[in-house]
Short mmCIF file of N, CA and C and ligand atoms in Angstrom, two decimals:
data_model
loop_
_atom_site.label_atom_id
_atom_site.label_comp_id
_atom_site.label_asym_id
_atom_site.label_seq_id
_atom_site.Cartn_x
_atom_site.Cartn_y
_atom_site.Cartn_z
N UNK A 1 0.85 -1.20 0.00
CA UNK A 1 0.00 0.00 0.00
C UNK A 1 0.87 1.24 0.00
N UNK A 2 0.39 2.32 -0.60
CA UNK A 2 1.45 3.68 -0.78
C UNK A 2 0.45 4.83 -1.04
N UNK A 3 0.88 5.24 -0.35
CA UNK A 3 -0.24 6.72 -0.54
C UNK A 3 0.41 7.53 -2.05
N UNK A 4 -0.72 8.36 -2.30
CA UNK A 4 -0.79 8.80 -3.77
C UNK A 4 -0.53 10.19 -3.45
N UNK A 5 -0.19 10.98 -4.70
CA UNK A 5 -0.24 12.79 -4.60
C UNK A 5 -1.24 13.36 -5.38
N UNK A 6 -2.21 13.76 -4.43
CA UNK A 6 -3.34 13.90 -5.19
C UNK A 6 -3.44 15.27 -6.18
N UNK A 7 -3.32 15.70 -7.31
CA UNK A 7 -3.22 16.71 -8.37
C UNK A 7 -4.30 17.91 -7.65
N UNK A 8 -4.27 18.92 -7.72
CA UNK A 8 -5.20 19.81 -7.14
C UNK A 8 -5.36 21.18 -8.60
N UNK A 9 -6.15 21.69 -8.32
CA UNK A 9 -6.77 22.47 -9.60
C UNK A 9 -5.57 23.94 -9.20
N UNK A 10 -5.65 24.74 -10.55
CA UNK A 10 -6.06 24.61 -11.70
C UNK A 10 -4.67 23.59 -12.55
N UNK A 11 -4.20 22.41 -11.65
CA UNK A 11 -2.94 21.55 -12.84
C UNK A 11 -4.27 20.99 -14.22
N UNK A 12 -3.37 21.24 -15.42
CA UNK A 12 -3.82 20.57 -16.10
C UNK A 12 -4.52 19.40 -16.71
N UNK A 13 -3.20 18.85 -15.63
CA UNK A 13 -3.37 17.01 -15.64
C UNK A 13 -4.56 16.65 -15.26
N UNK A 14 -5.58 17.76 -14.39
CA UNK A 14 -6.95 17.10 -14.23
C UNK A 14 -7.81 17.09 -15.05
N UNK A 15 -7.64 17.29 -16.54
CA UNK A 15 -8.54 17.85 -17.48
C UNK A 15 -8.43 16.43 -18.77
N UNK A 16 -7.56 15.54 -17.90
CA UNK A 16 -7.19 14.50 -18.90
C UNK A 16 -8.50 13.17 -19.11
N UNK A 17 -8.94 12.71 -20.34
CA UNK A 17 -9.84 11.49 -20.04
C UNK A 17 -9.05 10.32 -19.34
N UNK A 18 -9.54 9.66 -18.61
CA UNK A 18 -9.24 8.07 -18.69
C UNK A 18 -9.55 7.44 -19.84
N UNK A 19 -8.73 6.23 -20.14
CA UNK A 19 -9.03 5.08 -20.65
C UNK A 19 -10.00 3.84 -19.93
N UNK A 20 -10.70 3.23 -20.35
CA UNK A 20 -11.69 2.02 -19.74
C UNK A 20 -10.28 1.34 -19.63
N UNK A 21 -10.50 0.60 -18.66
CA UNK A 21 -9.46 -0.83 -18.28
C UNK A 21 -9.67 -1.87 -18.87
N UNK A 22 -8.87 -2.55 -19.52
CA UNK A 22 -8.66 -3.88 -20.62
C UNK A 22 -9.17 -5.16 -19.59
N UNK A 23 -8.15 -5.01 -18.73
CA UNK A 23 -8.19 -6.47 -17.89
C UNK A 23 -7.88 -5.98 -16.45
N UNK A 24 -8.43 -6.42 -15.31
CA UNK A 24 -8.25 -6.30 -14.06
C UNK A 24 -7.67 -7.15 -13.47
N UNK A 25 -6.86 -6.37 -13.62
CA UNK A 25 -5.48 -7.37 -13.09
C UNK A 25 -4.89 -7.14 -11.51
N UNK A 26 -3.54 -7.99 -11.04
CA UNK A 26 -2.85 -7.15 -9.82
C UNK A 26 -2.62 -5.92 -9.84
N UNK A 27 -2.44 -5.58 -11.32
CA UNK A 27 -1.45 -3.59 -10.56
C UNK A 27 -3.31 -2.93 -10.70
N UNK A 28 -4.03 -3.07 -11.22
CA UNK A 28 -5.21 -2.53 -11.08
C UNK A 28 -5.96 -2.81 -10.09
N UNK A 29 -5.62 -3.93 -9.25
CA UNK A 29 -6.39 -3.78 -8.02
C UNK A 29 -5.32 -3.34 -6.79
N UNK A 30 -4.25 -3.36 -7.12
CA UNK A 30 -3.39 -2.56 -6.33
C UNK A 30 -3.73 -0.93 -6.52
N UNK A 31 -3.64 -0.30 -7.60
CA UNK A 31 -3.65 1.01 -7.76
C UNK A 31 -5.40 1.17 -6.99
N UNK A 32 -6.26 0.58 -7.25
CA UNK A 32 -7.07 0.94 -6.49
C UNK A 32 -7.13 0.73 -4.90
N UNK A 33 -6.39 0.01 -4.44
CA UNK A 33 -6.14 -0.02 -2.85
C UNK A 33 -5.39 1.09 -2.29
N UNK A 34 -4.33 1.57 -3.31
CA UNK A 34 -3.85 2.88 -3.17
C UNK A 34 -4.20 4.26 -3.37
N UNK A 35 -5.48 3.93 -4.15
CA UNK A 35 -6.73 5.00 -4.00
C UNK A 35 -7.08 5.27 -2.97
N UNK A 36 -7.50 4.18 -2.18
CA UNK A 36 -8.54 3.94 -1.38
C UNK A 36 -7.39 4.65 -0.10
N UNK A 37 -6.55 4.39 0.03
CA UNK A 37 -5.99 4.41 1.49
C UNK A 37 -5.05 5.74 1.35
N UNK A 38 -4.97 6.27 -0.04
CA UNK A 38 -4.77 8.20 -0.12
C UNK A 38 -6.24 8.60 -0.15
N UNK A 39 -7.34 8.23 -0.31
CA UNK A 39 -8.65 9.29 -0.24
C UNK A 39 -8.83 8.98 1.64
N UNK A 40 -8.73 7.68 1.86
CA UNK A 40 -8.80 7.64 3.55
C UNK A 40 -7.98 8.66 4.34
N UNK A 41 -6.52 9.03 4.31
CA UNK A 41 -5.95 9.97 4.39
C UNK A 41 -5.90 11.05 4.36
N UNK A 42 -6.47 11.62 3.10
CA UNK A 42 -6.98 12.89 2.85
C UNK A 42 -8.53 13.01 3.11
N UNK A 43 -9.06 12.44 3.83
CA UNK A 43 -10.56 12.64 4.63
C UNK A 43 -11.62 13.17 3.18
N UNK A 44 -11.78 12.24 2.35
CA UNK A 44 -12.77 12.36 1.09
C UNK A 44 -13.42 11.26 1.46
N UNK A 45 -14.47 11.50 0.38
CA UNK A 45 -15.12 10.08 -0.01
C UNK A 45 -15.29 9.73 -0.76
N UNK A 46 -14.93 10.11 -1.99
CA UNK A 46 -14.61 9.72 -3.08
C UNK A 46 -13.07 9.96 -3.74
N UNK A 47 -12.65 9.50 -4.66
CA UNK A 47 -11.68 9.23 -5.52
C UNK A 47 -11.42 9.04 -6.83
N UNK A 48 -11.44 9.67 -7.50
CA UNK A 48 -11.04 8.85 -9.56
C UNK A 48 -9.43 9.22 -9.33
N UNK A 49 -9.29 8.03 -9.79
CA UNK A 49 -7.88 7.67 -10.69
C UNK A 49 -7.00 8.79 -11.45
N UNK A 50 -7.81 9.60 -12.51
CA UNK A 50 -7.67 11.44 -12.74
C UNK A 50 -6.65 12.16 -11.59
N UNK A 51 -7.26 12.45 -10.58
CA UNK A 51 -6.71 13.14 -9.27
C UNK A 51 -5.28 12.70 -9.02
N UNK A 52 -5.19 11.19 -9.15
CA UNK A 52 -3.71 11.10 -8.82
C UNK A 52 -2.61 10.81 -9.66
N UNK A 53 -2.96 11.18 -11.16
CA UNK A 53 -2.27 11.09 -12.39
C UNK A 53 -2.59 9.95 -13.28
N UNK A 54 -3.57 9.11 -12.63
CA UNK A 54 -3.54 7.83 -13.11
C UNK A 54 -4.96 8.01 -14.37
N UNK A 55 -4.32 7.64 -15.32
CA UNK A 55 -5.57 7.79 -16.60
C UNK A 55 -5.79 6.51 -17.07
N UNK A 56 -7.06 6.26 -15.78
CA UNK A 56 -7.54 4.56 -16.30
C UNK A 56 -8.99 5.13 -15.77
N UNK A 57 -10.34 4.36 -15.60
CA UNK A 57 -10.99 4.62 -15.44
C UNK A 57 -11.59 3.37 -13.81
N UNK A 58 -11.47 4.34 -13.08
CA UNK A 58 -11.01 3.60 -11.32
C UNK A 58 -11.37 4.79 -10.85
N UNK A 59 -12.33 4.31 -9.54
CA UNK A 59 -13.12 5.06 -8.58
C UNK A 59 -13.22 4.10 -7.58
N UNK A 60 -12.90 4.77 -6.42
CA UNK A 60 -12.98 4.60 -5.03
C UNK A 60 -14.02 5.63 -4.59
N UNK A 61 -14.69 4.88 -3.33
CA UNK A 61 -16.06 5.86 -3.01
C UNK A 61 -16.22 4.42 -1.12
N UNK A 62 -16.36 6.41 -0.28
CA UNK A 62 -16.51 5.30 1.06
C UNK A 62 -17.34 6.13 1.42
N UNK A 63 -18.69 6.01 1.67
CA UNK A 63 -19.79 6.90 2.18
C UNK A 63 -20.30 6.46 4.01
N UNK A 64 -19.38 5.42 4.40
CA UNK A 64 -19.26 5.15 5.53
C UNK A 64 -19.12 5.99 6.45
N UNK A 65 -19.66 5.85 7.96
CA UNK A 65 -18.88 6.42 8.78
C UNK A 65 -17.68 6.10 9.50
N UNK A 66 -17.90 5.01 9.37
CA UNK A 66 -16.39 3.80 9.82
C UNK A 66 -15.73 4.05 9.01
N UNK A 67 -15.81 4.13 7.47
CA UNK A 67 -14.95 4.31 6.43
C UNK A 67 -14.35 3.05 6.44
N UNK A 68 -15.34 1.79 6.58
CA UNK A 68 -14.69 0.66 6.20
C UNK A 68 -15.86 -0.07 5.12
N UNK A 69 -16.67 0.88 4.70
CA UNK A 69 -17.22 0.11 3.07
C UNK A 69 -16.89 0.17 1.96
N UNK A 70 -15.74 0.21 1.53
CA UNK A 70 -15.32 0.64 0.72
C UNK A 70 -16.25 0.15 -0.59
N UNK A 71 -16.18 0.88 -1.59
CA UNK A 71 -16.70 0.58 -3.21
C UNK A 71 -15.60 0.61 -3.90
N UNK A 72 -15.43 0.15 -4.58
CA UNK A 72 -14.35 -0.09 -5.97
C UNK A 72 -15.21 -0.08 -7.55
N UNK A 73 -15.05 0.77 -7.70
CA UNK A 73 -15.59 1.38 -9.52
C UNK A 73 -14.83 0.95 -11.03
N UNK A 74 -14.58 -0.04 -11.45
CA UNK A 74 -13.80 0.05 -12.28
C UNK A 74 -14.98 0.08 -13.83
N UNK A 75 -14.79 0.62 -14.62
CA UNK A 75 -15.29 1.07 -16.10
C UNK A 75 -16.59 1.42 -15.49
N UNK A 76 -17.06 2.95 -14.53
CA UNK A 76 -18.54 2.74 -14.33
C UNK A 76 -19.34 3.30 -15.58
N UNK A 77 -20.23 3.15 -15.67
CA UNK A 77 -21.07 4.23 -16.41
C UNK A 77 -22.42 4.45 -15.82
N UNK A 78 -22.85 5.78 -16.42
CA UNK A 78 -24.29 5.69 -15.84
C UNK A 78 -25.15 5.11 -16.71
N UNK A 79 -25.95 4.55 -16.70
CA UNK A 79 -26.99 4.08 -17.59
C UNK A 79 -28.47 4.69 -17.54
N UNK A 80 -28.51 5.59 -16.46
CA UNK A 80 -30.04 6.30 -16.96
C UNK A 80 -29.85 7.56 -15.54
N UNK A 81 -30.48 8.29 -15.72
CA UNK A 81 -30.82 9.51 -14.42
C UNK A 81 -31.68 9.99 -14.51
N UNK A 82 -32.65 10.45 -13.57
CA UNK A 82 -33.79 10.96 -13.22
C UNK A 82 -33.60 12.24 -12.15
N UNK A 83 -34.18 13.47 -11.92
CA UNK A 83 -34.91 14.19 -11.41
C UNK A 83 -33.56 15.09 -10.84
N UNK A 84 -33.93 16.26 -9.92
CA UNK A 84 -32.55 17.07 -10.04
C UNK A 84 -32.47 17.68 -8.75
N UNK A 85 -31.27 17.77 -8.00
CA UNK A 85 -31.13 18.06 -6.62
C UNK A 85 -29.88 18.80 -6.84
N UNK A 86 -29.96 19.90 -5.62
CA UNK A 86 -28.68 20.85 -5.49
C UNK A 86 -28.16 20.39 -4.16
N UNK A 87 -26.85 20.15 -4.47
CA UNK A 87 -26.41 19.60 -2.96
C UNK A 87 -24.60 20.35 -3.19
N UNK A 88 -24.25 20.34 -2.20
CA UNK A 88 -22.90 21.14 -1.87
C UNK A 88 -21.88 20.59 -1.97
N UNK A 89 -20.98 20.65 -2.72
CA UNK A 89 -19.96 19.38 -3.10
C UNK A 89 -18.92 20.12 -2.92
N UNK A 90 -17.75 19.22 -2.19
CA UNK A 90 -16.39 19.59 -2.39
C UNK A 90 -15.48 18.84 -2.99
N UNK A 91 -14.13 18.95 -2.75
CA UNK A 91 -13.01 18.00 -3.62
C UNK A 91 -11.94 18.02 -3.26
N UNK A 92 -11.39 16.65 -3.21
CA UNK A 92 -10.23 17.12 -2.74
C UNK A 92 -8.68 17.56 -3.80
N UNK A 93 -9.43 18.02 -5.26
CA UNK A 93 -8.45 18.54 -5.68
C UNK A 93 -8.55 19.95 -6.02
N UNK A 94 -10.08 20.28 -5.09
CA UNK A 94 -10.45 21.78 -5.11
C UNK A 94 -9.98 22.04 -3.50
N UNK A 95 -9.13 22.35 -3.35
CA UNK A 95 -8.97 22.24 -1.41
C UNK A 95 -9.79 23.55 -1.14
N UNK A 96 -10.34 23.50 0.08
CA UNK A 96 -11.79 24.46 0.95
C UNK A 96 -12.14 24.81 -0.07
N UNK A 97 -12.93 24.54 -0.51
CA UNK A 97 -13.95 25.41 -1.60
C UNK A 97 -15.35 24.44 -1.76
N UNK A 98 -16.08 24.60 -1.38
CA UNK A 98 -17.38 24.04 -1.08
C UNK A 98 -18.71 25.26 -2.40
N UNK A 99 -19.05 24.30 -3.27
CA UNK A 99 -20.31 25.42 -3.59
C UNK A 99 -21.10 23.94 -4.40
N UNK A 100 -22.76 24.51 -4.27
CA UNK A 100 -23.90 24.11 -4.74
C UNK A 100 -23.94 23.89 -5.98
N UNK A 101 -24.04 22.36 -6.55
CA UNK A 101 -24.32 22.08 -7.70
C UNK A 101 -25.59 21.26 -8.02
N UNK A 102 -25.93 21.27 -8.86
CA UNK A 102 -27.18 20.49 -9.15
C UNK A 102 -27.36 19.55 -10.20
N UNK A 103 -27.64 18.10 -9.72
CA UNK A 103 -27.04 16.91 -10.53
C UNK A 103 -28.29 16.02 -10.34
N UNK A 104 -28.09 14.57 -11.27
CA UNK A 104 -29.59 14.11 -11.16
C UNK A 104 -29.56 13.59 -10.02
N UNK A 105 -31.15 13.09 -9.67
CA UNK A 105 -31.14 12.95 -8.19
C UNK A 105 -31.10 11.51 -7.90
N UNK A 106 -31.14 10.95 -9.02
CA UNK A 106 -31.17 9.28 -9.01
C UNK A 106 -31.24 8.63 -10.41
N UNK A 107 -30.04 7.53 -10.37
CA UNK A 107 -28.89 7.25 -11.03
C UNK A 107 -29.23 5.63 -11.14
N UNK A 108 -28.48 5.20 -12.13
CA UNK A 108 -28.62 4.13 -12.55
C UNK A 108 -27.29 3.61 -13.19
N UNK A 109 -26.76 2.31 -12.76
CA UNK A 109 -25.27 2.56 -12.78
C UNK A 109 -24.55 1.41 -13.03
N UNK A 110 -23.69 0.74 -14.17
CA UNK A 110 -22.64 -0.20 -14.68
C UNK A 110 -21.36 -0.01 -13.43
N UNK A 111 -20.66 -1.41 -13.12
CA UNK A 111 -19.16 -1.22 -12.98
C UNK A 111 -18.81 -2.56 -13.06
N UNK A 112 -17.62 -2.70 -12.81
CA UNK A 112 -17.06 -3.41 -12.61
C UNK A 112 -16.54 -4.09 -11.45
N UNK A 113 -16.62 -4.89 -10.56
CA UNK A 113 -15.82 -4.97 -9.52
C UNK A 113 -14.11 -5.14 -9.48
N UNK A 114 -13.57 -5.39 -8.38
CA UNK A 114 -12.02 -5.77 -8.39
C UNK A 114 -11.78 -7.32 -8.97
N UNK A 115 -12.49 -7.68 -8.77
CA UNK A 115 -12.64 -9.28 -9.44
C UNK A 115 -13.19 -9.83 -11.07
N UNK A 116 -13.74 -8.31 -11.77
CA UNK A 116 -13.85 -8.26 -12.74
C UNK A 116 -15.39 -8.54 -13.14
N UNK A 117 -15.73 -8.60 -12.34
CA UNK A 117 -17.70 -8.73 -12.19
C UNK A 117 -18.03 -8.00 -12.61
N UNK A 118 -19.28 -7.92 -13.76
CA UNK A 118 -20.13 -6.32 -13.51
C UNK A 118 -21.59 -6.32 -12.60
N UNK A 119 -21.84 -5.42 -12.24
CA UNK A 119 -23.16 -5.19 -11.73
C UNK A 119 -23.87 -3.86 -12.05
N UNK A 120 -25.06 -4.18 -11.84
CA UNK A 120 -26.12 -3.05 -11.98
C UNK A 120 -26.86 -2.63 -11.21
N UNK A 121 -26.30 -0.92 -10.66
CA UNK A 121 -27.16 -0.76 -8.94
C UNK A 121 -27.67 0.77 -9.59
N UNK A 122 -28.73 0.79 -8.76
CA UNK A 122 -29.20 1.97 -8.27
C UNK A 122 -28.52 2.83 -7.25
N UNK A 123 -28.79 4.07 -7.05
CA UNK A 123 -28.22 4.94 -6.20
C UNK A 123 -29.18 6.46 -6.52
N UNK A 124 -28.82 6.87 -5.11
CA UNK A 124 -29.89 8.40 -5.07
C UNK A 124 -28.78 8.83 -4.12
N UNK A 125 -29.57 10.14 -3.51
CA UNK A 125 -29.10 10.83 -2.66
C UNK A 125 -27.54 11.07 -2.88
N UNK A 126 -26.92 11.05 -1.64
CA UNK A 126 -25.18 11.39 -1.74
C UNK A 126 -24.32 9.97 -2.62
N UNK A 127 -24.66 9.37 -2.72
CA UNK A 127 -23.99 8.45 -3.21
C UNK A 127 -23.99 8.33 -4.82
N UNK A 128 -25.69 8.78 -5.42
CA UNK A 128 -25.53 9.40 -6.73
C UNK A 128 -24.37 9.63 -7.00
N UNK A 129 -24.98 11.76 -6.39
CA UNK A 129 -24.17 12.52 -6.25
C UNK A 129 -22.48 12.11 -6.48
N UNK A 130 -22.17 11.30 -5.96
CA UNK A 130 -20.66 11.01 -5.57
C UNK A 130 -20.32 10.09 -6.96
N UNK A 131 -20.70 9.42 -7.13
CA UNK A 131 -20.85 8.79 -8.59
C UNK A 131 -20.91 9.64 -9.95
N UNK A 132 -21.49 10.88 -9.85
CA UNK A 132 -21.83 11.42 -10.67
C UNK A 132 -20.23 12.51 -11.00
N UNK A 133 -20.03 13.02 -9.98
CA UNK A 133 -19.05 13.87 -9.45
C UNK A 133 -17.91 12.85 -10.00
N UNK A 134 -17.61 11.91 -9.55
CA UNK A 134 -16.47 11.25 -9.82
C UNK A 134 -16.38 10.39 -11.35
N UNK A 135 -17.13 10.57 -11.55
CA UNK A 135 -16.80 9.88 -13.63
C UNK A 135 -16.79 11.50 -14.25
N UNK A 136 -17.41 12.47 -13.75
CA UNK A 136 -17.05 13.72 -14.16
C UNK A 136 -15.54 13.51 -14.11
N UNK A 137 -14.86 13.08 -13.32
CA UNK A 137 -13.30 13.31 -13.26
C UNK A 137 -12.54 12.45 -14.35
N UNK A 138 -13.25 11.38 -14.62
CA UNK A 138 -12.49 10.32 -15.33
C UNK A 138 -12.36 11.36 -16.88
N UNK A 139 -13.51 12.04 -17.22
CA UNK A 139 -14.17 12.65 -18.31
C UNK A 139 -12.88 14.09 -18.14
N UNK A 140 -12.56 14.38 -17.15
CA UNK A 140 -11.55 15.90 -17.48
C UNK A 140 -12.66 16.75 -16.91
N UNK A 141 -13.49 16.24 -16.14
CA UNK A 141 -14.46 17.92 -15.89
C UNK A 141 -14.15 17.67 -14.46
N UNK A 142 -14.28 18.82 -13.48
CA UNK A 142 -14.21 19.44 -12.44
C UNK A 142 -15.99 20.18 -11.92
N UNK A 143 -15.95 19.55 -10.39
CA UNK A 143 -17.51 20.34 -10.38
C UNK A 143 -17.62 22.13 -10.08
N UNK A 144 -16.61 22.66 -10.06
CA UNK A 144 -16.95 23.60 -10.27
C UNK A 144 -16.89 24.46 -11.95
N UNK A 145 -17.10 23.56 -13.31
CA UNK A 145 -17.22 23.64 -14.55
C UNK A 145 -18.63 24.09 -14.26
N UNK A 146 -19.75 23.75 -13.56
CA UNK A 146 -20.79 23.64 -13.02
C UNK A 146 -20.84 25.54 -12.60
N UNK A 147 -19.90 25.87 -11.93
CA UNK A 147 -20.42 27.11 -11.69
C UNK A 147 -20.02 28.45 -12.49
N UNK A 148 -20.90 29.57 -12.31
CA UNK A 148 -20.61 30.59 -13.02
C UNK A 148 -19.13 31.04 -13.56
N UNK A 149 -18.95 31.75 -14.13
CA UNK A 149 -17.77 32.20 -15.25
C UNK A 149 -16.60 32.89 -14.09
N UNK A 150 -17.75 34.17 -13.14
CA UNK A 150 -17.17 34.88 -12.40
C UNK A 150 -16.67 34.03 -10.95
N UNK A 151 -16.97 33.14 -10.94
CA UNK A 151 -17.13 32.42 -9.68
C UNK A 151 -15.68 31.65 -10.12
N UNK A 152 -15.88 31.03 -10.50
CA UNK A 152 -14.72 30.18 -11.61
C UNK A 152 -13.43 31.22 -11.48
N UNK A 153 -13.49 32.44 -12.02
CA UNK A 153 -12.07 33.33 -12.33
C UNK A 153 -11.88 33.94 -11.03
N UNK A 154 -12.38 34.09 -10.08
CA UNK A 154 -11.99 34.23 -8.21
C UNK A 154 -11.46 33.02 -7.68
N UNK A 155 -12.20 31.93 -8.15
CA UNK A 155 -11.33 30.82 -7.44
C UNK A 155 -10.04 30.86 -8.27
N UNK A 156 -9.42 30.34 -9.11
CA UNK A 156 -8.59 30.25 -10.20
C UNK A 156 -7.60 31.53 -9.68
N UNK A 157 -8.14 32.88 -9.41
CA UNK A 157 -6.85 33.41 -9.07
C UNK A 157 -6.61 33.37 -7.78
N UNK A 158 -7.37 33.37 -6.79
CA UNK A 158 -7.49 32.69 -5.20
C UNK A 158 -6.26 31.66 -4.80
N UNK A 159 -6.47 30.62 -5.61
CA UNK A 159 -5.65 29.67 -5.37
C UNK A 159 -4.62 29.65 -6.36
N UNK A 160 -4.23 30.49 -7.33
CA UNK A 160 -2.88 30.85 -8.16
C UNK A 160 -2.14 31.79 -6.83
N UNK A 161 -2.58 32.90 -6.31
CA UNK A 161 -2.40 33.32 -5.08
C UNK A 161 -1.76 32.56 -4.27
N UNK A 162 -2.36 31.43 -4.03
CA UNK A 162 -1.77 30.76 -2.57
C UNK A 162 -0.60 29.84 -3.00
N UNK A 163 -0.59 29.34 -4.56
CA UNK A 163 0.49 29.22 -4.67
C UNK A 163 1.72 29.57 -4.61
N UNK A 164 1.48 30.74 -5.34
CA UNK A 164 2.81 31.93 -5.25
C UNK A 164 3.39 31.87 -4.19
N UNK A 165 2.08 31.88 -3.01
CA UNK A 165 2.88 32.11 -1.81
C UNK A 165 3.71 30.82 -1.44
N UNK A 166 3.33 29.99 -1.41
CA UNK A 166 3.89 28.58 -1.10
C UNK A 166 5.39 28.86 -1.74
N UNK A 167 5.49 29.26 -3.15
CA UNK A 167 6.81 29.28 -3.69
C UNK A 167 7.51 30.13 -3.02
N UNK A 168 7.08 31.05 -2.76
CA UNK A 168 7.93 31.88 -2.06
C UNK A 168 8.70 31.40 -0.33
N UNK A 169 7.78 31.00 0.42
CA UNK A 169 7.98 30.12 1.48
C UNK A 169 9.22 29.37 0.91
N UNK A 170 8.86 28.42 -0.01
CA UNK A 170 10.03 27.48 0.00
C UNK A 170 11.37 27.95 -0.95
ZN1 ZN B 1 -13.50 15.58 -6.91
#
């Protein structure tokens, strides 16, 4: 197990598609255990593969409070969505920045397991949500693509800002 470096906005590298996975193999169920135990770390609950440079299509998702259910996502897709809810999403490659997006409210959903299974589940509420949010990542989109133009160019120089400073520090 090895913790990951998770990419944070505005790097490029988050704007990249994944590829679907051929075969699920050891390093693919390894790289997803190493998902799992850098999003545990960095206190998320979700994860794509995107975030930590990796361009395959792999999602980790722990909606637990124990944070011991883990989900493992490999090739998800959605297969149908219904009805529309605004709920407050963050990221952990948006660090503090919390704003209201509005996504379907219930989902219908392909994956793969670690063993190479597929299944077909339903999901609503936060777990949608979290599903929805996280193949956005596999895709190169970010949820705040979701918000206004002006909203977008405050964050973007906000956190170009805090970089600078960081460089300077070091
Ligand atoms: Zn995210």
């Amino acid at each position: 197990m090895a913790l990951l470096s998770v990419l944070h906005y505005p790097d490029p590298r988050l704007r990249n598609v994944a590829r679907p996975v051929e075969s699920i193999d050891d390093s693919i169920r390894t790289i997803a255990r190493d998902m799992l135990e850098t999003m545990y770390d960095e206190g998320g609950i979700g994860l794509a593969a995107i975030q930590v440079n990796i361009r395959q299509r792999i999602i980790v998702i722990d909606l637990s409070a124990d944070r011991d259910q883990p989900l493992y996502l490999i090739n998800p897709e959605i297969l149908h969505a219904e009805g529309a809810e605004k709920m407050q999403e963050g990221c952990l490659s948006v660090p503090e920045y919390f704003d209201y997006v509005e996504r379907a409210e219930r989902i219908g959903y392909r994956y793969q397991d670690l063993n190479g299974e597929t299944h077909e589940r339903e999901a609503d509420g936060l777990l949608a949500v979290c599903i929805q949010h996280e193949i956005d990542h596999l895709d190169g989109k970010l949820f705040i693509d979701y918000l206004s133009n002006l909203k977008q160019q405050r964050l973007r120089k906000k956190l170009e800002k805090q970089e600078r400073q960081y460089a300077q520090v070091l």
